[in-house]
mmCIF file of C-alpha atoms in Angstrom:
data_model
loop_
_atom_site.group_PDB
_atom_site.id
_atom_site.type_symbol
_atom_site.label_atom_id
_atom_site.label_comp_id
_atom_site.label_asym_id
_atom_site.label_seq_id
_atom_site.Cartn_x
_atom_site.Cartn_y
_atom_site.Cartn_z
ATOM 1 C CA UNK U 1 108.656 106.794 110.156
ATOM 2 C CA UNK U 2 108.139 107.786 113.793
ATOM 3 C CA UNK U 3 105.428 106.317 116.050
ATOM 4 C CA UNK U 4 103.364 109.506 115.755
ATOM 5 C CA UNK U 5 103.677 109.449 111.961
ATOM 6 C CA UNK U 6 102.483 105.851 111.919
ATOM 7 C CA UNK U 7 99.426 106.841 113.970
ATOM 8 C CA UNK U 8 98.588 109.586 111.481
ATOM 9 C CA UNK U 9 98.963 107.498 108.349
ATOM 10 C CA UNK U 10 97.615 104.121 109.495
ATOM 11 C CA UNK U 11 95.445 104.567 112.580
ATOM 12 C CA UNK U 12 91.733 103.735 112.921
ATOM 13 C CA UNK U 13 89.460 104.927 110.122
ATOM 14 C CA UNK U 14 85.786 105.770 110.496
ATOM 15 C CA UNK U 15 83.341 106.704 107.784
ATOM 16 C CA UNK U 16 82.183 109.645 109.852
ATOM 17 C CA UNK U 17 84.934 110.933 112.086
ATOM 18 C CA UNK U 18 84.533 112.804 115.367
ATOM 19 C CA UNK U 19 87.202 114.424 117.585
ATOM 20 C CA UNK U 20 85.956 112.069 120.328
ATOM 21 C CA UNK U 21 86.868 108.948 118.347
ATOM 22 C CA UNK U 22 90.436 108.567 119.596
ATOM 23 C CA UNK U 23 91.255 105.021 120.604
ATOM 24 C CA UNK U 24 88.130 104.043 122.521
ATOM 25 C CA UNK U 25 87.664 100.689 120.774
ATOM 26 C CA UNK U 26 89.609 97.913 119.074
ATOM 27 C CA UNK U 27 89.952 99.537 115.641
ATOM 28 C CA UNK U 28 93.385 100.681 116.746
ATOM 29 C CA UNK U 29 94.393 97.053 117.242
ATOM 30 C CA UNK U 30 93.031 96.205 113.789
ATOM 31 C CA UNK U 31 95.035 99.070 112.281
ATOM 32 C CA UNK U 32 98.228 97.890 113.966
ATOM 33 C CA UNK U 33 97.735 94.296 112.818
ATOM 34 C CA UNK U 34 97.020 95.397 109.254
ATOM 35 C CA UNK U 35 100.051 97.717 109.192
ATOM 36 C CA UNK U 36 102.268 94.805 110.227
ATOM 37 C CA UNK U 37 101.066 92.781 107.208
ATOM 38 C CA UNK U 38 103.119 95.009 104.886
ATOM 39 C CA UNK U 39 102.287 92.994 101.779
ATOM 40 C CA UNK U 40 102.777 89.555 103.383
ATOM 41 C CA UNK U 41 99.906 87.351 102.173
ATOM 42 C CA UNK U 42 100.298 84.786 104.953
ATOM 43 C CA UNK U 43 99.975 87.537 107.548
ATOM 44 C CA UNK U 44 96.985 88.881 105.633
ATOM 45 C CA UNK U 45 95.322 85.454 105.733
ATOM 46 C CA UNK U 46 95.899 85.219 109.487
ATOM 47 C CA UNK U 47 94.302 88.637 109.918
ATOM 48 C CA UNK U 48 91.357 87.584 107.750
ATOM 49 C CA UNK U 49 90.743 84.549 109.951
ATOM 50 C CA UNK U 50 90.908 86.680 113.084
ATOM 51 C CA UNK U 51 88.483 89.271 111.749
ATOM 52 C CA UNK U 52 86.167 86.561 110.432
ATOM 53 C CA UNK U 53 85.729 85.348 114.013
ATOM 54 C CA UNK U 54 85.602 88.834 115.510
ATOM 55 C CA UNK U 55 82.970 90.045 113.045
ATOM 56 C CA UNK U 56 80.925 86.830 113.054
ATOM 57 C CA UNK U 57 77.306 87.826 112.450
ATOM 58 C CA UNK U 58 78.279 91.392 111.587
ATOM 59 C CA UNK U 59 77.932 91.124 107.820
ATOM 60 C CA UNK U 60 76.041 93.630 105.658
ATOM 61 C CA UNK U 61 72.453 94.019 106.848
ATOM 62 C CA UNK U 62 73.237 92.795 110.369
ATOM 63 C CA UNK U 63 72.655 96.182 111.992
ATOM 64 C CA UNK U 64 76.426 96.683 112.264
ATOM 65 C CA UNK U 65 77.253 97.426 108.638
ATOM 66 C CA UNK U 66 78.924 100.743 109.422
ATOM 67 C CA UNK U 67 81.191 98.919 111.849
ATOM 68 C CA UNK U 68 82.075 96.428 109.117
ATOM 69 C CA UNK U 69 82.884 99.223 106.672
ATOM 70 C CA UNK U 70 84.955 101.030 109.327
ATOM 71 C CA UNK U 71 86.950 97.837 109.812
ATOM 72 C CA UNK U 72 87.530 97.332 106.093
ATOM 73 C CA UNK U 73 88.584 100.961 105.673
ATOM 74 C CA UNK U 74 90.912 100.748 108.674
ATOM 75 C CA UNK U 75 92.627 97.677 107.250
ATOM 76 C CA UNK U 76 92.910 99.288 103.802
ATOM 77 C CA UNK U 77 94.394 102.527 105.102
ATOM 78 C CA UNK U 78 97.154 100.497 106.713
ATOM 79 C CA UNK U 79 97.809 97.911 103.987
ATOM 80 C CA UNK U 80 95.883 97.206 100.788
ATOM 81 C CA UNK U 81 97.157 93.655 100.443
ATOM 82 C CA UNK U 82 95.591 92.955 103.819
ATOM 83 C CA UNK U 83 92.372 94.669 102.751
ATOM 84 C CA UNK U 84 92.088 92.717 99.505
ATOM 85 C CA UNK U 85 92.417 89.410 101.374
ATOM 86 C CA UNK U 86 90.221 90.376 104.331
ATOM 87 C CA UNK U 87 87.406 91.796 102.199
ATOM 88 C CA UNK U 88 87.110 88.659 100.072
ATOM 89 C CA UNK U 89 87.175 86.359 103.103
ATOM 90 C CA UNK U 90 84.510 88.361 104.955
ATOM 91 C CA UNK U 91 82.397 88.641 101.795
ATOM 92 C CA UNK U 92 82.455 84.877 101.370
ATOM 93 C CA UNK U 93 81.399 84.350 104.992
ATOM 94 C CA UNK U 94 78.518 86.799 104.524
ATOM 95 C CA UNK U 95 77.396 85.050 101.324
ATOM 96 C CA UNK U 96 77.398 81.656 103.028
ATOM 97 C CA UNK U 97 75.470 83.049 105.989
ATOM 98 C CA UNK U 98 72.924 84.663 103.686
ATOM 99 C CA UNK U 99 72.542 81.416 101.738
ATOM 100 C CA UNK U 100 71.919 79.459 104.923
ATOM 101 C CA UNK U 101 69.286 81.967 106.044
ATOM 102 C CA UNK U 102 67.504 82.096 102.682
ATOM 103 C CA UNK U 103 67.316 78.328 102.439
ATOM 104 C CA UNK U 104 68.064 77.682 98.739
ATOM 105 C CA UNK U 105 71.398 76.000 99.313
ATOM 106 C CA UNK U 106 72.908 73.473 101.674
ATOM 107 C CA UNK U 107 74.893 74.503 104.721
ATOM 108 C CA UNK U 108 78.645 74.792 104.149
ATOM 109 C CA UNK U 109 81.124 74.795 107.013
ATOM 110 C CA UNK U 110 82.959 78.093 106.673
ATOM 111 C CA UNK U 111 85.158 77.825 109.766
ATOM 112 C CA UNK U 112 87.856 75.481 111.073
ATOM 113 C CA UNK U 113 90.638 77.657 109.711
ATOM 114 C CA UNK U 114 89.272 77.821 106.179
ATOM 115 C CA UNK U 115 90.403 80.836 104.181
ATOM 116 C CA UNK U 116 87.982 81.994 101.503
ATOM 117 C CA UNK U 117 88.028 83.873 98.235
ATOM 118 C CA UNK U 118 85.243 84.813 95.845
ATOM 119 C CA UNK U 119 85.889 84.084 92.147
ATOM 120 C CA UNK U 120 82.978 85.593 90.246
ATOM 121 C CA UNK U 121 84.557 87.575 87.405
ATOM 122 C CA UNK U 122 84.086 86.640 83.777
ATOM 123 C CA UNK U 123 86.732 87.084 81.092
ATOM 124 C CA UNK U 124 86.898 87.142 77.351
ATOM 125 C CA UNK U 125 87.940 83.765 75.960
ATOM 126 C CA UNK U 126 87.411 81.871 79.228
ATOM 127 C CA UNK U 127 84.420 79.930 80.494
ATOM 128 C CA UNK U 128 83.826 77.782 83.546
ATOM 129 C CA UNK U 129 80.971 75.289 83.284
ATOM 130 C CA UNK U 130 79.192 73.267 85.955
ATOM 131 C CA UNK U 131 77.596 69.901 85.270
ATOM 132 C CA UNK U 132 75.654 67.612 87.556
ATOM 133 C CA UNK U 133 76.818 63.997 87.686
ATOM 134 C CA UNK U 134 75.755 60.949 89.676
ATOM 135 C CA UNK U 135 78.422 61.774 92.230
ATOM 136 C CA UNK U 136 77.554 65.478 92.457
ATOM 137 C CA UNK U 137 78.453 68.707 90.683
ATOM 138 C CA UNK U 138 81.711 69.057 88.766
ATOM 139 C CA UNK U 139 83.443 72.142 87.375
ATOM 140 C CA UNK U 140 85.323 72.217 84.073
ATOM 141 C CA UNK U 141 86.979 75.131 82.293
ATOM 142 C CA UNK U 142 88.936 78.250 83.108
ATOM 143 C CA UNK U 143 88.031 80.963 85.602
ATOM 144 C CA UNK U 144 89.867 84.307 85.337
ATOM 145 C CA UNK U 145 90.828 86.711 88.131
ATOM 146 C CA UNK U 146 91.243 84.150 90.910
ATOM 147 C CA UNK U 147 93.120 86.100 93.574
ATOM 148 C CA UNK U 148 95.489 84.065 95.731
ATOM 149 C CA UNK U 149 94.034 80.765 94.504
ATOM 150 C CA UNK U 150 97.305 78.992 95.243
ATOM 151 C CA UNK U 151 97.224 79.911 98.954
ATOM 152 C CA UNK U 152 93.531 79.920 99.879
ATOM 153 C CA UNK U 153 91.901 76.756 101.151
ATOM 154 C CA UNK U 154 88.428 77.411 99.688
ATOM 155 C CA UNK U 155 86.555 79.693 97.313
ATOM 156 C CA UNK U 156 83.074 80.580 96.197
ATOM 157 C CA UNK U 157 83.087 80.276 92.416
ATOM 158 C CA UNK U 158 80.441 81.163 89.822
ATOM 159 C CA UNK U 159 80.042 78.791 86.881
ATOM 160 C CA UNK U 160 77.709 78.513 83.905
ATOM 161 C CA UNK U 161 74.950 75.941 84.266
ATOM 162 C CA UNK U 162 73.511 76.739 80.818
ATOM 163 C CA UNK U 163 73.969 79.280 78.038
ATOM 164 C CA UNK U 164 72.021 81.870 80.037
ATOM 165 C CA UNK U 165 72.387 80.928 83.715
ATOM 166 C CA UNK U 166 75.127 80.922 86.318
ATOM 167 C CA UNK U 167 75.278 79.409 89.775
ATOM 168 C CA UNK U 168 77.499 79.796 92.809
ATOM 169 C CA UNK U 169 79.535 76.870 94.122
ATOM 170 C CA UNK U 170 81.757 76.242 97.130
ATOM 171 C CA UNK U 171 85.051 74.634 96.129
ATOM 172 C CA UNK U 172 87.899 73.109 98.101
ATOM 173 C CA UNK U 173 90.966 74.485 96.307
ATOM 174 C CA UNK U 174 93.193 71.708 97.649
ATOM 175 C CA UNK U 175 91.574 68.861 95.686
ATOM 176 C CA UNK U 176 93.026 67.347 92.482
ATOM 177 C CA UNK U 177 91.999 68.846 89.165
ATOM 178 C CA UNK U 178 92.873 72.469 89.938
ATOM 179 C CA UNK U 179 95.777 74.149 88.151
ATOM 180 C CA UNK U 180 96.711 77.681 89.142
ATOM 181 C CA UNK U 181 98.378 79.694 86.398
ATOM 182 C CA UNK U 182 101.910 80.580 87.429
ATOM 183 C CA UNK U 183 103.909 83.532 86.163
ATOM 184 C CA UNK U 184 101.122 85.445 84.441
ATOM 185 C CA UNK U 185 100.751 88.068 87.191
ATOM 186 C CA UNK U 186 103.104 90.950 86.388
ATOM 187 C CA UNK U 187 101.329 93.716 88.352
ATOM 188 C CA UNK U 188 103.377 96.184 90.368
ATOM 189 C CA UNK U 189 100.355 96.965 92.523
ATOM 190 C CA UNK U 190 99.109 94.165 94.798
ATOM 191 C CA UNK U 191 102.136 92.271 93.533
ATOM 192 C CA UNK U 192 101.907 89.598 96.236
ATOM 193 C CA UNK U 193 98.307 88.765 95.308
ATOM 194 C CA UNK U 194 98.461 86.901 91.988
ATOM 195 C CA UNK U 195 95.027 86.979 90.370
ATOM 196 C CA UNK U 196 95.567 84.923 87.267
ATOM 197 C CA UNK U 197 93.334 82.249 85.725
ATOM 198 C CA UNK U 198 92.669 78.854 87.261
ATOM 199 C CA UNK U 199 91.961 75.698 85.253
ATOM 200 C CA UNK U 200 89.319 73.329 86.678
ATOM 201 C CA UNK U 201 89.088 69.734 85.449
ATOM 202 C CA UNK U 202 86.312 67.638 86.984
ATOM 203 C CA UNK U 203 86.568 69.497 90.292
ATOM 204 C CA UNK U 204 83.855 68.633 92.847
ATOM 205 C CA UNK U 205 81.713 71.594 93.879
ATOM 206 C CA UNK U 206 78.838 72.196 96.265
ATOM 207 C CA UNK U 207 76.031 74.431 94.965
ATOM 208 C CA UNK U 208 75.167 77.544 96.969
ATOM 209 C CA UNK U 209 71.676 78.726 96.142
ATOM 210 C CA UNK U 210 69.765 78.228 92.932
ATOM 211 C CA UNK U 211 70.687 79.433 89.450
ATOM 212 C CA UNK U 212 70.990 83.221 89.519
ATOM 213 C CA UNK U 213 70.756 83.501 93.312
ATOM 214 C CA UNK U 214 74.256 84.941 93.736
ATOM 215 C CA UNK U 215 73.588 87.909 91.439
ATOM 216 C CA UNK U 216 69.956 88.451 92.440
ATOM 217 C CA UNK U 217 70.335 88.476 96.244
ATOM 218 C CA UNK U 218 70.380 91.882 98.024
ATOM 219 C CA UNK U 219 73.866 91.188 99.337
ATOM 220 C CA UNK U 220 75.394 91.354 95.852
ATOM 221 C CA UNK U 221 75.112 95.148 95.789
ATOM 222 C CA UNK U 222 76.108 95.341 99.450
ATOM 223 C CA UNK U 223 79.317 93.425 98.808
ATOM 224 C CA UNK U 224 80.200 95.885 96.060
ATOM 225 C CA UNK U 225 79.864 98.736 98.558
ATOM 226 C CA UNK U 226 82.164 96.845 100.935
ATOM 227 C CA UNK U 227 84.826 96.794 98.223
ATOM 228 C CA UNK U 228 84.349 100.571 97.878
ATOM 229 C CA UNK U 229 84.994 100.889 101.627
ATOM 230 C CA UNK U 230 88.394 99.310 100.970
ATOM 231 C CA UNK U 231 89.102 101.718 98.102
ATOM 232 C CA UNK U 232 88.148 104.570 100.397
ATOM 233 C CA UNK U 233 90.403 103.316 103.185
ATOM 234 C CA UNK U 234 93.359 103.145 100.797
ATOM 235 C CA UNK U 235 92.519 106.666 99.670
ATOM 236 C CA UNK U 236 92.487 107.828 103.295
ATOM 237 C CA UNK U 237 95.978 106.357 103.711
ATOM 238 C CA UNK U 238 97.255 108.489 100.824
ATOM 239 C CA UNK U 239 95.352 111.569 102.024
ATOM 240 C CA UNK U 240 96.884 111.196 105.480
ATOM 241 C CA UNK U 241 100.338 111.247 103.900
ATOM 242 C CA UNK U 242 99.487 114.639 102.369
ATOM 243 C CA UNK U 243 98.152 115.852 105.716
ATOM 244 C CA UNK U 244 101.306 114.697 107.496
ATOM 245 C CA UNK U 245 103.507 116.486 104.974
ATOM 246 C CA UNK U 246 101.518 119.707 105.360
ATOM 247 C CA UNK U 247 101.963 119.537 109.127
ATOM 248 C CA UNK U 248 105.741 119.149 108.851
ATOM 249 C CA UNK U 249 106.201 122.478 107.091
ATOM 250 C CA UNK U 250 104.289 125.669 106.445
ATOM 251 C CA UNK U 251 102.329 125.009 103.242
ATOM 252 C CA UNK U 252 101.747 127.744 100.714
ATOM 253 C CA UNK U 253 98.372 128.514 99.165
ATOM 254 C CA UNK U 254 98.781 125.776 96.577
ATOM 255 C CA UNK U 255 99.567 123.207 99.284
ATOM 256 C CA UNK U 256 96.522 124.299 101.266
ATOM 257 C CA UNK U 257 94.386 124.056 98.133
ATOM 258 C CA UNK U 258 95.533 120.464 97.568
ATOM 259 C CA UNK U 259 94.672 119.579 101.167
ATOM 260 C CA UNK U 260 91.280 121.255 100.986
ATOM 261 C CA UNK U 261 90.370 119.660 97.665
ATOM 262 C CA UNK U 262 91.306 116.233 99.001
ATOM 263 C CA UNK U 263 89.227 116.799 102.131
ATOM 264 C CA UNK U 264 86.072 117.640 100.156
ATOM 265 C CA UNK U 265 85.967 114.345 98.265
ATOM 266 C CA UNK U 266 87.328 112.096 101.011
ATOM 267 C CA UNK U 267 84.747 113.436 103.468
ATOM 268 C CA UNK U 268 81.895 113.218 100.960
ATOM 269 C CA UNK U 269 82.822 109.628 100.092
ATOM 270 C CA UNK U 270 82.965 108.628 103.752
ATOM 271 C CA UNK U 271 79.535 110.132 104.326
ATOM 272 C CA UNK U 272 78.158 108.325 101.267
ATOM 273 C CA UNK U 273 79.476 105.025 102.619
ATOM 274 C CA UNK U 274 77.979 105.742 106.042
ATOM 275 C CA UNK U 275 74.609 106.561 104.470
ATOM 276 C CA UNK U 276 74.768 103.359 102.452
ATOM 277 C CA UNK U 277 75.533 101.354 105.595
ATOM 278 C CA UNK U 278 72.425 102.805 107.265
ATOM 279 C CA UNK U 279 70.300 102.020 104.193
ATOM 280 C CA UNK U 280 71.575 98.445 104.135
ATOM 281 C CA UNK U 281 70.657 97.969 107.775
ATOM 282 C CA UNK U 282 67.234 99.609 107.575
ATOM 283 C CA UNK U 283 66.230 97.536 104.539
ATOM 284 C CA UNK U 284 66.006 100.320 101.933
ATOM 285 C CA UNK U 285 69.060 99.233 99.896
ATOM 286 C CA UNK U 286 67.414 96.325 98.110
ATOM 287 C CA UNK U 287 66.323 95.694 94.535
ATOM 288 C CA UNK U 288 66.745 98.572 92.087
ATOM 289 C CA UNK U 289 67.279 101.034 94.947
ATOM 290 C CA UNK U 290 70.197 98.983 96.234
ATOM 291 C CA UNK U 291 71.731 98.679 92.777
ATOM 292 C CA UNK U 292 71.525 102.428 92.198
ATOM 293 C CA UNK U 293 72.965 103.231 95.608
ATOM 294 C CA UNK U 294 75.843 100.791 95.115
ATOM 295 C CA UNK U 295 76.620 102.228 91.665
ATOM 296 C CA UNK U 296 76.598 105.782 93.009
ATOM 297 C CA UNK U 297 78.784 105.010 96.018
ATOM 298 C CA UNK U 298 81.273 102.946 94.043
ATOM 299 C CA UNK U 299 81.462 105.629 91.339
ATOM 300 C CA UNK U 300 82.023 108.395 93.887
ATOM 301 C CA UNK U 301 84.671 106.486 95.827
ATOM 302 C CA UNK U 302 86.489 105.380 92.653
ATOM 303 C CA UNK U 303 86.584 108.945 91.383
ATOM 304 C CA UNK U 304 87.774 110.135 94.796
ATOM 305 C CA UNK U 305 90.600 107.591 94.787
ATOM 306 C CA UNK U 306 91.781 108.653 91.338
ATOM 307 C CA UNK U 307 91.540 112.330 92.278
ATOM 308 C CA UNK U 308 93.447 111.907 95.541
ATOM 309 C CA UNK U 309 96.224 109.906 93.853
ATOM 310 C CA UNK U 310 96.642 112.746 91.356
ATOM 311 C CA UNK U 311 96.446 115.592 93.885
ATOM 312 C CA UNK U 312 98.761 113.798 96.314
ATOM 313 C CA UNK U 313 101.314 113.548 93.513
ATOM 314 C CA UNK U 314 100.990 117.281 92.877
ATOM 315 C CA UNK U 315 101.210 118.104 96.576
ATOM 316 C CA UNK U 316 104.074 115.782 97.510
ATOM 317 C CA UNK U 317 106.136 115.672 94.338
ATOM 318 C CA UNK U 318 108.296 112.667 93.438
ATOM 319 C CA UNK U 319 110.111 112.251 96.770
ATOM 320 C CA UNK U 320 107.695 109.896 98.587
ATOM 321 C CA UNK U 321 107.054 107.878 95.432
ATOM 322 C CA UNK U 322 110.793 107.329 95.162
ATOM 323 C CA UNK U 323 111.854 106.996 98.813
ATOM 324 C CA UNK U 324 108.804 106.211 100.993
ATOM 325 C CA UNK U 325 108.208 102.493 100.404
ATOM 326 C CA UNK U 326 104.845 102.325 102.172
ATOM 327 C CA UNK U 327 103.434 105.338 100.319
ATOM 328 C CA UNK U 328 104.737 104.203 96.930
ATOM 329 C CA UNK U 329 103.270 100.729 97.455
ATOM 330 C CA UNK U 330 99.940 102.138 98.606
ATOM 331 C CA UNK U 331 99.643 104.257 95.478
ATOM 332 C CA UNK U 332 100.500 101.331 93.184
ATOM 333 C CA UNK U 333 98.134 99.007 95.058
ATOM 334 C CA UNK U 334 95.224 101.443 94.976
ATOM 335 C CA UNK U 335 95.678 102.233 91.294
ATOM 336 C CA UNK U 336 95.155 98.554 90.481
ATOM 337 C CA UNK U 337 92.545 97.803 93.140
ATOM 338 C CA UNK U 338 90.242 100.648 92.076
ATOM 339 C CA UNK U 339 90.214 99.333 88.526
ATOM 340 C CA UNK U 340 87.648 96.846 89.726
ATOM 341 C CA UNK U 341 85.412 99.821 88.989
ATOM 342 C CA UNK U 342 84.802 99.808 85.243
ATOM 343 C CA UNK U 343 84.858 103.600 84.875
ATOM 344 C CA UNK U 344 82.639 104.843 82.053
ATOM 345 C CA UNK U 345 81.018 101.424 81.600
ATOM 346 C CA UNK U 346 79.805 101.421 85.191
ATOM 347 C CA UNK U 347 78.631 105.005 84.770
ATOM 348 C CA UNK U 348 76.661 103.912 81.696
ATOM 349 C CA UNK U 349 75.108 101.098 83.714
ATOM 350 C CA UNK U 350 74.064 103.608 86.379
ATOM 351 C CA UNK U 351 72.532 105.817 83.708
ATOM 352 C CA UNK U 352 70.501 102.867 82.442
ATOM 353 C CA UNK U 353 69.334 102.058 85.972
ATOM 354 C CA UNK U 354 68.173 105.641 86.460
ATOM 355 C CA UNK U 355 66.142 105.611 83.245
ATOM 356 C CA UNK U 356 64.641 102.201 83.946
ATOM 357 C CA UNK U 357 63.674 103.116 87.487
ATOM 358 C CA UNK U 358 61.457 106.137 86.907
ATOM 359 C CA UNK U 359 61.091 107.284 83.323
ATOM 360 C CA UNK U 360 60.218 110.952 83.043
ATOM 361 C CA UNK U 361 61.043 111.701 86.692
ATOM 362 C CA UNK U 362 64.480 113.196 87.336
ATOM 363 C CA UNK U 363 66.386 111.392 90.116
ATOM 364 C CA UNK U 364 67.722 114.613 91.665
#
């Protein structure tokens, strides 16, 4: 791939793009660093630490949310392994900052080279419980979907405090009592980011917020939109490969139709993310409004990703999937990453939110 091709497929990404946006800030540096990761988790962790310092105080709701989403999308367009690591690290830093500001939990040192993940998923047949002892809180049980648990230094982990309540805890992943499942991760996408279960046995944990705080805070929906910014960035990377191919030859009407169809959804998704960033910063993306906006944006971006993967395959044929390692990996990575969206189940949840919000009044 030539230098110009690299600029097309992995340069800076902005939610709303202007012809005047060429190289006037450090997003180009971010893109270059992310492109160099190329699936290397250690390089991804180094990038996460760098961006955690660079974006300190620029979490969702800081007034610079669009900048945060631009950064996540830029990283994802270049390398989705990097994006998956960076997004989780930055999300954890934002959660800890929000907890410190809201006052329900104790202050936790998030710096000094600590690399963070967020383990909040639940799984059938697994359960992680938290119990308070004389020496503090302890975690026991199994937590599924713990990405890169064997390489991170710390994680924010949700655990059950009763039959009906969950709480967030900060955990040092280097202490005794933690067993990371080896060999269960067989994914071809995000292959270097094992996300298998972790067994906790009497592991010390520091509570972050009260019971239910993690799910009830405004930032929960905002973090979900940040993940969508990563999906969108990966989608842009694939779309740029189609654009590059069209520029290397004279496309026929079908090729132009593929490019145009991709543009419609990619542009609409970027604008939806930009609008969400503004709503987060102006305080209108909270409560039910924030949940609805997050569900809409995530649904739109997920559908865009799936559509672009399909149309790119039609436009490009098998050649890049067979012989372009970066493109083939990006497609495989995005196919798995976007499955964090639960498809029809998340659409059903959005439908329920719409009915609960204003019965008898259409939302459109």
